[in-house]
mmCIF file of C-alpha atoms in Angstrom:
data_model
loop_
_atom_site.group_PDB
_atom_site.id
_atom_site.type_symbol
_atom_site.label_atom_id
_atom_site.label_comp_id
_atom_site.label_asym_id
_atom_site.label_seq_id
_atom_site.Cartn_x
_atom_site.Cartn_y
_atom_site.Cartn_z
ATOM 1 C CA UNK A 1 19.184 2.057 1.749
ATOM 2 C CA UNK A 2 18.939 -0.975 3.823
ATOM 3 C CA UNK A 3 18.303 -4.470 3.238
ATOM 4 C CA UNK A 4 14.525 -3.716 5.116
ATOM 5 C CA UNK A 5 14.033 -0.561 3.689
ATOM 6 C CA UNK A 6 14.058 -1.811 0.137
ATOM 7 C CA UNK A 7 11.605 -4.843 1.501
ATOM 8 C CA UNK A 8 9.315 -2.094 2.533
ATOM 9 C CA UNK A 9 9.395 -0.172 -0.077
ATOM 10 C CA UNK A 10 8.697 -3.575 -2.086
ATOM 11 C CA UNK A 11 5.998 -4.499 0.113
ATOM 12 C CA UNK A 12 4.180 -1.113 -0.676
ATOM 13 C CA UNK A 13 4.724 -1.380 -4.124
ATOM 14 C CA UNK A 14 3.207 -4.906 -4.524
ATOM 15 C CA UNK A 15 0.220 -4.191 -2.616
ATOM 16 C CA UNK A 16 -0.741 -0.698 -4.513
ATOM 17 C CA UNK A 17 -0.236 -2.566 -7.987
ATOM 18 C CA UNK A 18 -2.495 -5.741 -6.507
ATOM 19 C CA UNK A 19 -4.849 -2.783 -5.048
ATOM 20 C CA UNK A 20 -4.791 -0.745 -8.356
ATOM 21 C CA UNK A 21 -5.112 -3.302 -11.097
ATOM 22 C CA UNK A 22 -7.890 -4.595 -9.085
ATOM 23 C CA UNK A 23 -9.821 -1.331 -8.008
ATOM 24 C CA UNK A 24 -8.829 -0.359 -12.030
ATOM 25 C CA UNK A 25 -10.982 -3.150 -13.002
ATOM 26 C CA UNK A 26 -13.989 -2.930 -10.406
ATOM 27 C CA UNK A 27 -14.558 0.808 -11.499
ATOM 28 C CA UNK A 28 -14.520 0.151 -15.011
ATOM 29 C CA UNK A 29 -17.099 -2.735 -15.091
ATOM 30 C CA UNK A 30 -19.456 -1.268 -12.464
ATOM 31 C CA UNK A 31 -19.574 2.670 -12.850
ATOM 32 C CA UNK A 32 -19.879 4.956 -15.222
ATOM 33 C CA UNK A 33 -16.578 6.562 -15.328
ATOM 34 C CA UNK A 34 -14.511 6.448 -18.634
ATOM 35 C CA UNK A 35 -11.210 8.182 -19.928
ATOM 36 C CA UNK A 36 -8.761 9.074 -17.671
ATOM 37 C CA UNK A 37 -11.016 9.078 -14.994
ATOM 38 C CA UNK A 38 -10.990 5.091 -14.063
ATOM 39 C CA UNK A 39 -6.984 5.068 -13.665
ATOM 40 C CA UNK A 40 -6.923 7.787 -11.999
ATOM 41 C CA UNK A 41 -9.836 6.899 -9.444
ATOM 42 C CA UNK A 42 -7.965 3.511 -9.186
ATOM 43 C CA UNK A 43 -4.939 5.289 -8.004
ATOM 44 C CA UNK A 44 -6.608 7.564 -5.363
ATOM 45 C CA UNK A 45 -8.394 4.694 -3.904
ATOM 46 C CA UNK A 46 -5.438 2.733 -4.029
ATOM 47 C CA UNK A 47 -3.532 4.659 -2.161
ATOM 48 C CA UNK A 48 -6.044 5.751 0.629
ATOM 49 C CA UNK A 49 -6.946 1.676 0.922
ATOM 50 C CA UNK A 50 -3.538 0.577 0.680
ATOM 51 C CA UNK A 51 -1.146 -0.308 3.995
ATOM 52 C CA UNK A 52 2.021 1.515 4.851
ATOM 53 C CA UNK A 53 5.311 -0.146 5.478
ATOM 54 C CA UNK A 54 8.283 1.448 7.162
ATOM 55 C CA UNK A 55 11.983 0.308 7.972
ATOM 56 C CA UNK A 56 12.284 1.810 11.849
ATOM 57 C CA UNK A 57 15.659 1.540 14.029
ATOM 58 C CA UNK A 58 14.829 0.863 17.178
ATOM 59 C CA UNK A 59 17.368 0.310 20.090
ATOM 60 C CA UNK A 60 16.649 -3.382 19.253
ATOM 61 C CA UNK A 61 18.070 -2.981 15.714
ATOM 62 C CA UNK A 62 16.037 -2.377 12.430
ATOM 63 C CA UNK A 63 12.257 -3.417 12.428
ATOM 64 C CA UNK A 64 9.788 -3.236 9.497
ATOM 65 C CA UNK A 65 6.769 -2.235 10.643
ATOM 66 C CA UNK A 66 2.917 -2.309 8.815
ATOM 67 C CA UNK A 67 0.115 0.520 9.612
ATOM 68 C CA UNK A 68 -2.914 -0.670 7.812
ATOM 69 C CA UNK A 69 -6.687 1.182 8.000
ATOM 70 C CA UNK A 70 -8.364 -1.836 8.454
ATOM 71 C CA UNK A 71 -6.339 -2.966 11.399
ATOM 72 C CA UNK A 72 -5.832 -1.218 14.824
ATOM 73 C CA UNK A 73 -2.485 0.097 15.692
ATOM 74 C CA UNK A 74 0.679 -0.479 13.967
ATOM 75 C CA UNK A 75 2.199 -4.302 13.379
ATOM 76 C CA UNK A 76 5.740 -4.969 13.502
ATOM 77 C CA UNK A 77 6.793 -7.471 10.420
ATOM 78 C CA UNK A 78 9.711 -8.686 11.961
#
């Protein structure tokens, strides 16, 4: 693995937990959901919500790039 495929795959990991742990705690104070249930409706939304990161080589070299569903089109990182 490359140096920016390990930052992407860092990147997506930081931003699921951050998503999870606060989607974890929004559906447990503010529905009705209990058990398994709130972890596992964390994760789904976390996921879906969540952006994507990917290490592309280009002719230019390696780029990461960031494809989010709030934002339009696909950013390039650096």
């Amino acid at each position: 693995m490359s140096k920016l495929q390990v930052r992407a795959f860092l990147y997506q990991l930081g931003c699921f937990a951050i998503l999870f742990i606060a989607f974890r705690f929004l559906i447990a104070a503010y529905t009705g959901l209990t058990g398994i249930w709130i972890p596992f409706t964390a994760f789904v939304i976390g996921t879906i919500v969540g952006p994507k990161f990917q290490a592309v080589r280009t002719k230019d070299g390696e780029k990461l790039f960031m494809k989010w569903l709030f934002i339009k089109g696909i950013k390039e990182i650096s």
